[in-house]
Coordinates of C-alpha atoms and ligand atoms in Angstrom, one line a residue:
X22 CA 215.0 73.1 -74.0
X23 CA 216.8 71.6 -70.8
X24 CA 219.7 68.8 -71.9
X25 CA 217.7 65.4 -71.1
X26 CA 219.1 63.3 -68.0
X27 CA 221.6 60.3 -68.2
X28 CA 222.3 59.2 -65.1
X29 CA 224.4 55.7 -65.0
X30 CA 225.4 52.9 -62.5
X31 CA 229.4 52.2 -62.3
X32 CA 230.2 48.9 -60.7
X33 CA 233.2 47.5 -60.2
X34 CA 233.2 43.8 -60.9
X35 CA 235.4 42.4 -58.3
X36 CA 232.0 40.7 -56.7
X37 CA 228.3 40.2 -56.4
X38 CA 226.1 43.2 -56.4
X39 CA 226.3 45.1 -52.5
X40 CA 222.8 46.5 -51.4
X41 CA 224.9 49.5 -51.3
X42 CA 225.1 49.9 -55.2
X43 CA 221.9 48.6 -55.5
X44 CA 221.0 51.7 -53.8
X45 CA 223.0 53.7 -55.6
X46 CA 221.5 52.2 -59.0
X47 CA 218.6 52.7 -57.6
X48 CA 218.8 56.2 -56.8
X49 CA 220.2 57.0 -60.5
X50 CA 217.4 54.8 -62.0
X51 CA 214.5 56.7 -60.3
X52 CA 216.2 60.2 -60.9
X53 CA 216.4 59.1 -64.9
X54 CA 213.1 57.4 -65.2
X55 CA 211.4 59.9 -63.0
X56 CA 212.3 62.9 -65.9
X57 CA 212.4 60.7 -69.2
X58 CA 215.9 60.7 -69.1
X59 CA 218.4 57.9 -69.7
X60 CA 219.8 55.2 -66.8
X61 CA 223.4 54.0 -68.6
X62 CA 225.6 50.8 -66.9
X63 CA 229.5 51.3 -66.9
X64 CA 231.2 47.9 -66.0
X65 CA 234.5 49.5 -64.3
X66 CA 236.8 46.5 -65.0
X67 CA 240.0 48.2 -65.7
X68 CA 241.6 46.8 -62.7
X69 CA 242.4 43.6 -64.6
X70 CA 243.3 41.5 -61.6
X71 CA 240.5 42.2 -59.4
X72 CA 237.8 42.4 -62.6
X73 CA 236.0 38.7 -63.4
X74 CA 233.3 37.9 -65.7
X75 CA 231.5 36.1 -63.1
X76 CA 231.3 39.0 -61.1
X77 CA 230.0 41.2 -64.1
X78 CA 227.1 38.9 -64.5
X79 CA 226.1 38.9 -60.9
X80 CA 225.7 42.7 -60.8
X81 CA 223.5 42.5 -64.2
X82 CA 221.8 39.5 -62.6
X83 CA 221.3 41.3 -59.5
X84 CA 220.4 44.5 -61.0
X85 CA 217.4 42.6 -63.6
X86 CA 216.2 40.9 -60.1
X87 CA 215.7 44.1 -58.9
X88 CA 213.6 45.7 -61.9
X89 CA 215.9 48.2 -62.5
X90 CA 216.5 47.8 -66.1
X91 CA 219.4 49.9 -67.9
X92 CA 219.3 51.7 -71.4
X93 CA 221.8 50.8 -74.3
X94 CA 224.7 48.2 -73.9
X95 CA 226.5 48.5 -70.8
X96 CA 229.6 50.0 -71.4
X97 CA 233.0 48.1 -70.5
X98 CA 235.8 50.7 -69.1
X99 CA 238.5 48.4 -69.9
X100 CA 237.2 48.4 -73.7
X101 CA 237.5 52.1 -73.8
X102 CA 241.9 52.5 -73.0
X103 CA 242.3 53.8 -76.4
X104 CA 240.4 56.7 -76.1
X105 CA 241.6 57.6 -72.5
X106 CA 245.4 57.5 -73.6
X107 CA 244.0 59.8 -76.4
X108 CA 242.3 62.1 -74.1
X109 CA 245.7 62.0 -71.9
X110 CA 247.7 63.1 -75.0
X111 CA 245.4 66.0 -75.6
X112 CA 245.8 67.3 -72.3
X113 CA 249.2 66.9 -72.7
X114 CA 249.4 69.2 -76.5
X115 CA 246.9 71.7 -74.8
X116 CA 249.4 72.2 -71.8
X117 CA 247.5 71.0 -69.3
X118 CA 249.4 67.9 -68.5
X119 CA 253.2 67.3 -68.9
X120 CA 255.6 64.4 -69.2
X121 CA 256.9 63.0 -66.0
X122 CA 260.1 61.1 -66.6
X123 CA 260.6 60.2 -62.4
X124 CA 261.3 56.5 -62.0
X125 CA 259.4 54.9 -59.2
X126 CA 262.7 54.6 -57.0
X127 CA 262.5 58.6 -57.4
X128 CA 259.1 59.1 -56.2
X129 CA 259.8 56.2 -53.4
X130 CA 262.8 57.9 -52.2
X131 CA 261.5 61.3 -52.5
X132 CA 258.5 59.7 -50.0
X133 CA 260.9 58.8 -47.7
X134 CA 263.0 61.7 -46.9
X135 CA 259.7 63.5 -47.0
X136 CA 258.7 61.6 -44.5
X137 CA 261.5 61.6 -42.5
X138 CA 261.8 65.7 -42.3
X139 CA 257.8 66.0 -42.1
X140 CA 257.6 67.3 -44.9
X141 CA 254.1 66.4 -47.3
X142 CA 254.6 63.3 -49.3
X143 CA 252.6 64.6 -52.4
X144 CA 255.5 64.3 -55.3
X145 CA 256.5 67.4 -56.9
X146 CA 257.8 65.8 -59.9
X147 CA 260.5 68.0 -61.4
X148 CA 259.4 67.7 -64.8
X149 CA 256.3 69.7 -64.7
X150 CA 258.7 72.9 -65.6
X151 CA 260.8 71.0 -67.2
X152 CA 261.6 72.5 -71.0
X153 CA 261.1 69.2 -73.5
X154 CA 264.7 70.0 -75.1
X155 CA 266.1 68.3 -71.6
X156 CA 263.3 65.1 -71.9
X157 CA 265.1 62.0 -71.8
X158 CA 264.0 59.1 -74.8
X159 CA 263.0 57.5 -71.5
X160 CA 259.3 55.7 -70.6
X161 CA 256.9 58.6 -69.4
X162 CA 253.9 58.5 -67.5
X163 CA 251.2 61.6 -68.1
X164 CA 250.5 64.1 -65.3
X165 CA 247.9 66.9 -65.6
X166 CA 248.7 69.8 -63.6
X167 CA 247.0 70.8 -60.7
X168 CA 246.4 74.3 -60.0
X169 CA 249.0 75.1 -56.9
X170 CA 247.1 77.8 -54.5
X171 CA 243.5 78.2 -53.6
X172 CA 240.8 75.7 -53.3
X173 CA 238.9 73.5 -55.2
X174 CA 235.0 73.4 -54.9
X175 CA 232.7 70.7 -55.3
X176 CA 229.1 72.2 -55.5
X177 CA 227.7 69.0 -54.1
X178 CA 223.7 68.7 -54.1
X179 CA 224.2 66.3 -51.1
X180 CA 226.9 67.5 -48.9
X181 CA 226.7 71.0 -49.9
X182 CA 230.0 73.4 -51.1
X183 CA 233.0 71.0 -50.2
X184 CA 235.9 72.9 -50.2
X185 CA 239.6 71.0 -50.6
X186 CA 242.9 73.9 -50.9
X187 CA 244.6 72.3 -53.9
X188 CA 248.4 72.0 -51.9
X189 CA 246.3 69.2 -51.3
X190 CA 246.3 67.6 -54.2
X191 CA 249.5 66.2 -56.4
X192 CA 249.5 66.4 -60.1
X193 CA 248.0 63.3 -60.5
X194 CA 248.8 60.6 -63.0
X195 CA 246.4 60.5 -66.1
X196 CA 248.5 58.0 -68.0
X197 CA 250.9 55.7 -66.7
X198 CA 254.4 54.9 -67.9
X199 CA 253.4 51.4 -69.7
X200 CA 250.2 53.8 -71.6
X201 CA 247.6 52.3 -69.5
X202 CA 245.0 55.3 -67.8
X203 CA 244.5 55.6 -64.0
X204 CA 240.9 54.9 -63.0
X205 CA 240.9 58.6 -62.1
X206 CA 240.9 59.5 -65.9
X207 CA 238.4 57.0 -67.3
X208 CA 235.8 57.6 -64.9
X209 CA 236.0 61.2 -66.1
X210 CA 236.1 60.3 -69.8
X211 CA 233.5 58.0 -69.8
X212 CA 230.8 60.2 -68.1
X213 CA 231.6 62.8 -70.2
X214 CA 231.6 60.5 -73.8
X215 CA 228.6 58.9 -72.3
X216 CA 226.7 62.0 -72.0
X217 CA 226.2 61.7 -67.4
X218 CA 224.6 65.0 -66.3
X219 CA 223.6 63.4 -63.0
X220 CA 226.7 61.5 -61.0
X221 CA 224.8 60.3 -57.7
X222 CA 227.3 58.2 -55.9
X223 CA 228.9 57.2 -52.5
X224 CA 230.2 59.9 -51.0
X225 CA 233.5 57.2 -50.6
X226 CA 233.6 59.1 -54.0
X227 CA 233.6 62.2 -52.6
X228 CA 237.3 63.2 -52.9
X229 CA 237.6 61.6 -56.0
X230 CA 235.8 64.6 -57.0
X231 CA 238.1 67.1 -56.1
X232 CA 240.7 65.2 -58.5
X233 CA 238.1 64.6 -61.1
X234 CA 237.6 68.2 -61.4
X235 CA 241.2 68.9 -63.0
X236 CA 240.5 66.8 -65.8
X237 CA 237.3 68.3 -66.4
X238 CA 239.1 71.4 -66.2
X239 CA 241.6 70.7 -68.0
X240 CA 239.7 69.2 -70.9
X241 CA 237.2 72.5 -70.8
X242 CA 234.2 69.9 -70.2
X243 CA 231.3 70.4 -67.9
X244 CA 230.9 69.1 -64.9
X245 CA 227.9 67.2 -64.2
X246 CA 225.7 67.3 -61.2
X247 CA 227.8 65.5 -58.3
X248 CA 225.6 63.9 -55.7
X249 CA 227.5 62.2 -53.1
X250 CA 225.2 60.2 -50.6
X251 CA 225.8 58.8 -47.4
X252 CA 227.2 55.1 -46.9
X253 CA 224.0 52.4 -45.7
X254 CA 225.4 51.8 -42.1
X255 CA 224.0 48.6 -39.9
X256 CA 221.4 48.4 -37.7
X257 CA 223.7 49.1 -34.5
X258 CA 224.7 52.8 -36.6
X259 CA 228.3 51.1 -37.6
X260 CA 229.7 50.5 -40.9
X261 CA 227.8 48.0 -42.8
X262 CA 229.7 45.0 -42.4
X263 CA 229.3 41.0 -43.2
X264 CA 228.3 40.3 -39.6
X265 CA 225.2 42.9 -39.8
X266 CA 224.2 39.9 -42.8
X267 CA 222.9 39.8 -45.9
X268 CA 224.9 42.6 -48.0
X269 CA 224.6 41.0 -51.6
X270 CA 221.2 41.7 -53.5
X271 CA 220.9 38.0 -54.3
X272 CA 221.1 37.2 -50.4
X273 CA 217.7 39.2 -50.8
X274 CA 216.2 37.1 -53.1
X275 CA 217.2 34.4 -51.2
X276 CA 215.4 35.4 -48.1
X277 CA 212.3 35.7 -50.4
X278 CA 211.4 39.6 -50.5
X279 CA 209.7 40.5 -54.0
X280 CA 211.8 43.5 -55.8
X281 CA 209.0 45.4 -55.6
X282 CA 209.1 45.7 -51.5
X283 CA 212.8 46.0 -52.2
X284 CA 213.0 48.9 -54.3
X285 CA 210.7 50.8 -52.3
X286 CA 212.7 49.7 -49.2
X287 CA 216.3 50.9 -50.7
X288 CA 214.4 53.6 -51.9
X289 CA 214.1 54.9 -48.2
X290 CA 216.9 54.1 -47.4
X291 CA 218.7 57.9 -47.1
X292 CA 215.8 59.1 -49.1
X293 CA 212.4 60.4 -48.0
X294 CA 209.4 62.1 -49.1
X295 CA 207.5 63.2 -46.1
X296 CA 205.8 60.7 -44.0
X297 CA 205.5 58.2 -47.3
X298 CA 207.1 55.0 -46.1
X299 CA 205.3 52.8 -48.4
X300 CA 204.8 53.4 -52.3
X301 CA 204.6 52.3 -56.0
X302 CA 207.7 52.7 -58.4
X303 CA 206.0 55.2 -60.5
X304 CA 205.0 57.0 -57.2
X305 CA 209.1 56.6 -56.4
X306 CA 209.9 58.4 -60.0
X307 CA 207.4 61.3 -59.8
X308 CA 208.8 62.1 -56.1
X309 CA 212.5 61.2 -56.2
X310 CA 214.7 64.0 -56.2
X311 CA 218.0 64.9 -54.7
X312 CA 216.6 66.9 -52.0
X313 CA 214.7 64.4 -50.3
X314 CA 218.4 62.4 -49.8
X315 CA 219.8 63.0 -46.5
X316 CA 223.3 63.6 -44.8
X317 CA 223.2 61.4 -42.8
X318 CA 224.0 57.2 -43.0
X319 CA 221.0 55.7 -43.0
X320 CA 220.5 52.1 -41.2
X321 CA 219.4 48.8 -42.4
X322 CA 216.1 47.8 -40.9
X323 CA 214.5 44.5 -41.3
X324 CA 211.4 45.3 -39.3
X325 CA 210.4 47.9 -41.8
X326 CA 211.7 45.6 -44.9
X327 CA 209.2 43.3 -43.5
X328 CA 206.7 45.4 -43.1
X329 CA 207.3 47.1 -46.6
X330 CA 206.7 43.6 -47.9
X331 CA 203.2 42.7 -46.4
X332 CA 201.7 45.9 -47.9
X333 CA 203.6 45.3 -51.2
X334 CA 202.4 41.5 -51.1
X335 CA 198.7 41.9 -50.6
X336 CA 198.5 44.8 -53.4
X337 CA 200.4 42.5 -55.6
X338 CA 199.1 41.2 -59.1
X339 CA 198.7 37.5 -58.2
X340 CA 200.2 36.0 -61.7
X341 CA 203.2 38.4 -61.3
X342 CA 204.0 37.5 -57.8
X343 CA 203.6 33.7 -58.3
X344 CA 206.1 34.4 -61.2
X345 CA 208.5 35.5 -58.9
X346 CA 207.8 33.1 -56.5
X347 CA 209.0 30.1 -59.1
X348 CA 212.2 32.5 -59.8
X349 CA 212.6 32.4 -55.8
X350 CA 212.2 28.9 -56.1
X351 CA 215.0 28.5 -58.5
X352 CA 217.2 30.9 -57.1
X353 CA 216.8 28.5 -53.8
X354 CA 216.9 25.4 -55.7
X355 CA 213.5 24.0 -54.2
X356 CA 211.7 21.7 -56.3
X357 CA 209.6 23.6 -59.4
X358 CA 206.0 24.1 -59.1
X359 CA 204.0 20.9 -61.2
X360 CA 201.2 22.3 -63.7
X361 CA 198.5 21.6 -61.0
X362 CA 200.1 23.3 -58.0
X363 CA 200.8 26.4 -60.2
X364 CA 197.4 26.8 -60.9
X365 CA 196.1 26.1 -57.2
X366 CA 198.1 28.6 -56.0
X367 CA 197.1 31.1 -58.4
X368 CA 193.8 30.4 -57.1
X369 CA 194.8 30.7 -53.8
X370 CA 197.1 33.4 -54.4
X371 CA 194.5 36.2 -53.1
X372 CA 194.5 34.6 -50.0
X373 CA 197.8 33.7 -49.3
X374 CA 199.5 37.2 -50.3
X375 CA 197.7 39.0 -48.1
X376 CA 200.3 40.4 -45.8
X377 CA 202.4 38.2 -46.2
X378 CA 206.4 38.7 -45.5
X379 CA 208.3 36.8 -48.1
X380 CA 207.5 34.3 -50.4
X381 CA 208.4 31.7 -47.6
X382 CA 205.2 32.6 -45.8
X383 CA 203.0 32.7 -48.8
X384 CA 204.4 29.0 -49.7
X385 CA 204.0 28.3 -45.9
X386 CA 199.8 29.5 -45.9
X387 CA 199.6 28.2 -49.4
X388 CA 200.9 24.4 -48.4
X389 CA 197.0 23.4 -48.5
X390 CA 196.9 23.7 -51.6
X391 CA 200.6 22.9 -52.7
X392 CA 199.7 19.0 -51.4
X393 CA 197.9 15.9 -52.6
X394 CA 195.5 13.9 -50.8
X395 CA 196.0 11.7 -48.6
X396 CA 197.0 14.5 -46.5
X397 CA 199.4 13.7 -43.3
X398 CA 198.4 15.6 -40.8
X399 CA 201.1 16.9 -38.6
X400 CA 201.6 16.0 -34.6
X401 CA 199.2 18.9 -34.0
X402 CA 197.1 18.1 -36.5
X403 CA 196.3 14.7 -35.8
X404 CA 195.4 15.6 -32.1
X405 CA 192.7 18.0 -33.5
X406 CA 191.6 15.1 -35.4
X407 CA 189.9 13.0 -32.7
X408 CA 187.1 10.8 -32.1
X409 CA 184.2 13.6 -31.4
X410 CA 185.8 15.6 -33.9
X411 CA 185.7 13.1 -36.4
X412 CA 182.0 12.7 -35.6
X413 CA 180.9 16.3 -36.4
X414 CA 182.8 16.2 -39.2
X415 CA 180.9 12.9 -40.5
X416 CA 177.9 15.1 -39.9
X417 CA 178.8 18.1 -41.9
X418 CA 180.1 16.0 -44.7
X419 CA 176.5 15.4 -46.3
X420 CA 175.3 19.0 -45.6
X421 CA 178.0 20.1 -47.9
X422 CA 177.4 17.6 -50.7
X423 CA 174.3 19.4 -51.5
X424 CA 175.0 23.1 -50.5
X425 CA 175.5 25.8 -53.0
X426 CA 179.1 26.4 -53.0
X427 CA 179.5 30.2 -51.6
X428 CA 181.0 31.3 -49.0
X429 CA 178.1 32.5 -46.8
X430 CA 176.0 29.3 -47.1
X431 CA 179.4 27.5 -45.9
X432 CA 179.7 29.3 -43.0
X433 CA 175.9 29.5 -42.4
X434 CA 176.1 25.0 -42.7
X435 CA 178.9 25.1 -40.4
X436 CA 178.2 27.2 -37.7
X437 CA 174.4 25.9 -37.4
X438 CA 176.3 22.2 -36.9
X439 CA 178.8 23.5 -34.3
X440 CA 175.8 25.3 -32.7
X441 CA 173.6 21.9 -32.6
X442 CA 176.2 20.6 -30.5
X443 CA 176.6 23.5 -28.3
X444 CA 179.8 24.9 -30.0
X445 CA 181.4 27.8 -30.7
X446 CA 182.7 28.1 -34.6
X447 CA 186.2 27.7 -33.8
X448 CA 186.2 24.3 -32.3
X449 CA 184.5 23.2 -35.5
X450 CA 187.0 24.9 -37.6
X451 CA 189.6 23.1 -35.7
X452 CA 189.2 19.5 -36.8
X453 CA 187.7 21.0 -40.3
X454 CA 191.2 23.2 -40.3
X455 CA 193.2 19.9 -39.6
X456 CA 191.4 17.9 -42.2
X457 CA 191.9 20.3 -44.9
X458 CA 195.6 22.0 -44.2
X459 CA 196.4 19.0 -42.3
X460 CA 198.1 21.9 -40.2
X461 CA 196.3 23.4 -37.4
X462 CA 197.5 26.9 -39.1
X463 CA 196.4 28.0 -42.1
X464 CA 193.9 30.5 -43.9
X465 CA 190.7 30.8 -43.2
X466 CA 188.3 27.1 -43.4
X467 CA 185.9 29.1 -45.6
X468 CA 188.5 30.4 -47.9
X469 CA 190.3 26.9 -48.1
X470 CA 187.1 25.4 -49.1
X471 CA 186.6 28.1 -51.3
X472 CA 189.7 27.4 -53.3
X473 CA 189.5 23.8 -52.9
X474 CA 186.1 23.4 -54.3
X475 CA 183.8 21.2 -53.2
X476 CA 185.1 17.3 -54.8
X477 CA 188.1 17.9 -53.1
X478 CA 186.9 19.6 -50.0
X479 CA 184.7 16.5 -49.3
X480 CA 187.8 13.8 -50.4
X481 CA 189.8 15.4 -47.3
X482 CA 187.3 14.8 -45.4
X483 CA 186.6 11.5 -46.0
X484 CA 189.8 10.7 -46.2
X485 CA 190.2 12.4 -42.2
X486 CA 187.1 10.7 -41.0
X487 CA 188.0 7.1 -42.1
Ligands
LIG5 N1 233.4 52.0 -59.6 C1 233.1 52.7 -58.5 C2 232.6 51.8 -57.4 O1 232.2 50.7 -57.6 C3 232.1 53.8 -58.7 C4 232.7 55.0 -59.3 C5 231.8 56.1 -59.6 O2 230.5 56.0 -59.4 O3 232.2 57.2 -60.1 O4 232.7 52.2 -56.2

């Protein structure tokens, strides 16, 4: 039997949740959930002065916006020193790793004359051949020794074999003087304690890796699948920056896309399956693989987001989408929804989510229903609203009194009254439009009356004839 997938998601908390790592979590949620496997969250908050609880919560908020729900407790790095100083010491009795006793004035001053004969600035701390009868009773921070000729190879399932000669790389610091472990350590640890197979992450990441690897080595651990993808890059092709806009998942939210349209949006984002631009989640976990990611950046693209969300909108189950339309509505701090407007727009919600791009324009179709009589007509409104119009109106009002309430006999009763007085069905719909929306754009007459019903339908337009 093949080991079962964990994938994970490891944020740093120094701010709100970057559609970056929302891809990024994305990308590992699919890959787990796609195979039965395990999505895990590691909160990376080890650097203590640039780590905040505020900032932890806005990733997991972010991340629950976004559907993409995490298995067991997310796992705090900071919570977890202990057993990286204990890893550190192993390396250490095992041989791999060695006490460095050189004083940061040392290394400094070593830098400089380094730099000053052009020579490389990686240290070569003394004590790595050092015998421990000459150890000093002196603080010590933890080295593990990197190999000193040949190369390094990271079998990458995104970049391919990466290659780094290891004269490159200095014998890094696993444990620092005062005991507390370099990030370079834990993130090893914990993937391996936490089970990872699957790392998919920015390829920022990617010589990280190469250092990575000698504690894995050292330590005799396996290393899991590395999958370093390309960086989200702005619309222009440059680095994805604050003036391309929105780059927090919440900005999102904000703007009124459903997670739905988003996930399948970051989902193509430097991912693709064939021509398939739009698609379901369970669609995105059967197809998602590490193949169909590309080497290249990919760009942001708010056409397509747009577009993504129409299709997603009109396929949408109408009491899931008005439920996060009042979360939208909170996260804007607009007024709440009153008993009776919820239910009128889940009435009208058929109507109004049909391609619709954001839950602004859904609000904006669905305003007919969203106010109370009397309605104010707007400036454009109130011009569709005169004298002849008025008159028709008057005339159609009895006709509907009676009429069986279905669509077809409305628009049969209206068009025969435009048609008595020699007009086309729009110029009826116009004034009827303007009495019911109070707007002259809205959905369909027909539908409006539809979702009205007819005692209401017939107060709006007494109300706009008198
Ligand atoms: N904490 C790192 C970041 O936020 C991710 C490290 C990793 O995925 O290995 O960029």
């Amino acid at each position: 039997m093949s080991t079962p997938v964990v994938t994970r998601f490891a944020p740093s908390p120094t701010g709100f949740l970057h559609i970056g790592g929302a891809r990024t979590a994305l990308f590992n949620w699919l890959y787990a959930r796609g195979r039965g496997g395990k999505f895990l969250l590691r909160i990376e908050d080890t650097d203590r002065a640039r780590s905040t609880p505020e900032a932890t919560e806005a990733i997991l908020t972010g991340l629950t916006w976004l559907g993409l729900d995490w298995d067991e407790e997310p796992v705090s790095q900071f919570d977890r020193a202990g057993r990286h100083a204990e890893v550190a010491h192993e390396m250490l009795a095992s041989g791999h790793a060695y006490k460095c006793f050189s004083t940061q004035d040392e290394i400094e001053a070593f830098r400089e004359s380094a730099r000053a004969e052009g020579r490389s600035t990686l240290y070569r701390s003394p004590w790595r051949d050092a015998s421990p009868d000459t150890h000093p009773d002196a603080p010590y921070a933890i080295r593990v020794k990197a190999p000193l000729d040949g190369e390094t190879l990271i079998d990458d399932q995104v970049q391919g074999q990466v290659r780094i000669r290891n004269d490159q790389l200095d014998d890094m610091i696993v444990l620092r003087s005062d005991g507390t472990p370099t990030y370079m350590l834990a993130v090893v640890v914990d993937d391996h304690d936490m089970g990872v197979t699957h790392v998919i992450r920015g390829d920022d990441h990617l010589n990280n890796a190469a250092r990575q690897m000698l504690v894995y080595r050292a330590m005799g651990w396996d290393v899991p699948v590395w999958a370093h993808i390309p960086l989200i890059h702005g619309p222009d092709g440059k680095k994805l920056s604050k003036r391309h806009g929105a780059l927090g998942v919440e900005e999102y939210q904000r703007m009124g896309y459903p997670a739905a349209a988003m996930r399948n949006y970051l989902a193509r984002l430097g991912w693709s399956h064939g021509n398939d631009e739009f698609f379901t989640d369970t669609q995105a976990q059967e197809w998602f693989d590490i193949s169909g990611i590309g080497k290249s950046p990919a760009r942001l693209d708010f056409k397509k987001l747009d577009h993504l969300t129409a299709q997603h909108s009109s396929v949408a189950d109408d009491a899931a989408l008005l439920h996060e339309l009042e979360a939208y509505l909170a996260a804007t701090e607009a007024p709440a929804l009153s008993a009776a407007q919820r239910d009128g727009l889940l009435r009208a919600m058929p109507v109004v989510k049909e391609k619709a791009k954001g839950f602004a324009q859904i609000l904006e179709k669905a305003h007919f229903i969203l106010t109370t009589r009397p309605i104010e007509p707007d400036e454009k409104a109130a011009a569709a609203l005169d004298n002849v119009s008025r008159s028709i109106l008057k005339e159609l009002t009895p006709r509907l009194r009676t009429a069986t309430w279905e669509r077809e006999i409305l628009e049969g009763i209206v068009t025969e009254v435009a048609q008595a007085h020699g007009l086309g069905l729009g110029k009826v719909a116009q004034p009827l439009r303007a009495a019911l929306a109070g707007r002259t754009s809205s959905p369909s007459v027909f539908d409006m009356m539809m979702i009205l019903d007819r005692d209401e339908t017939l107060g709006r337009l007494n109300d706009a004839i008198t």
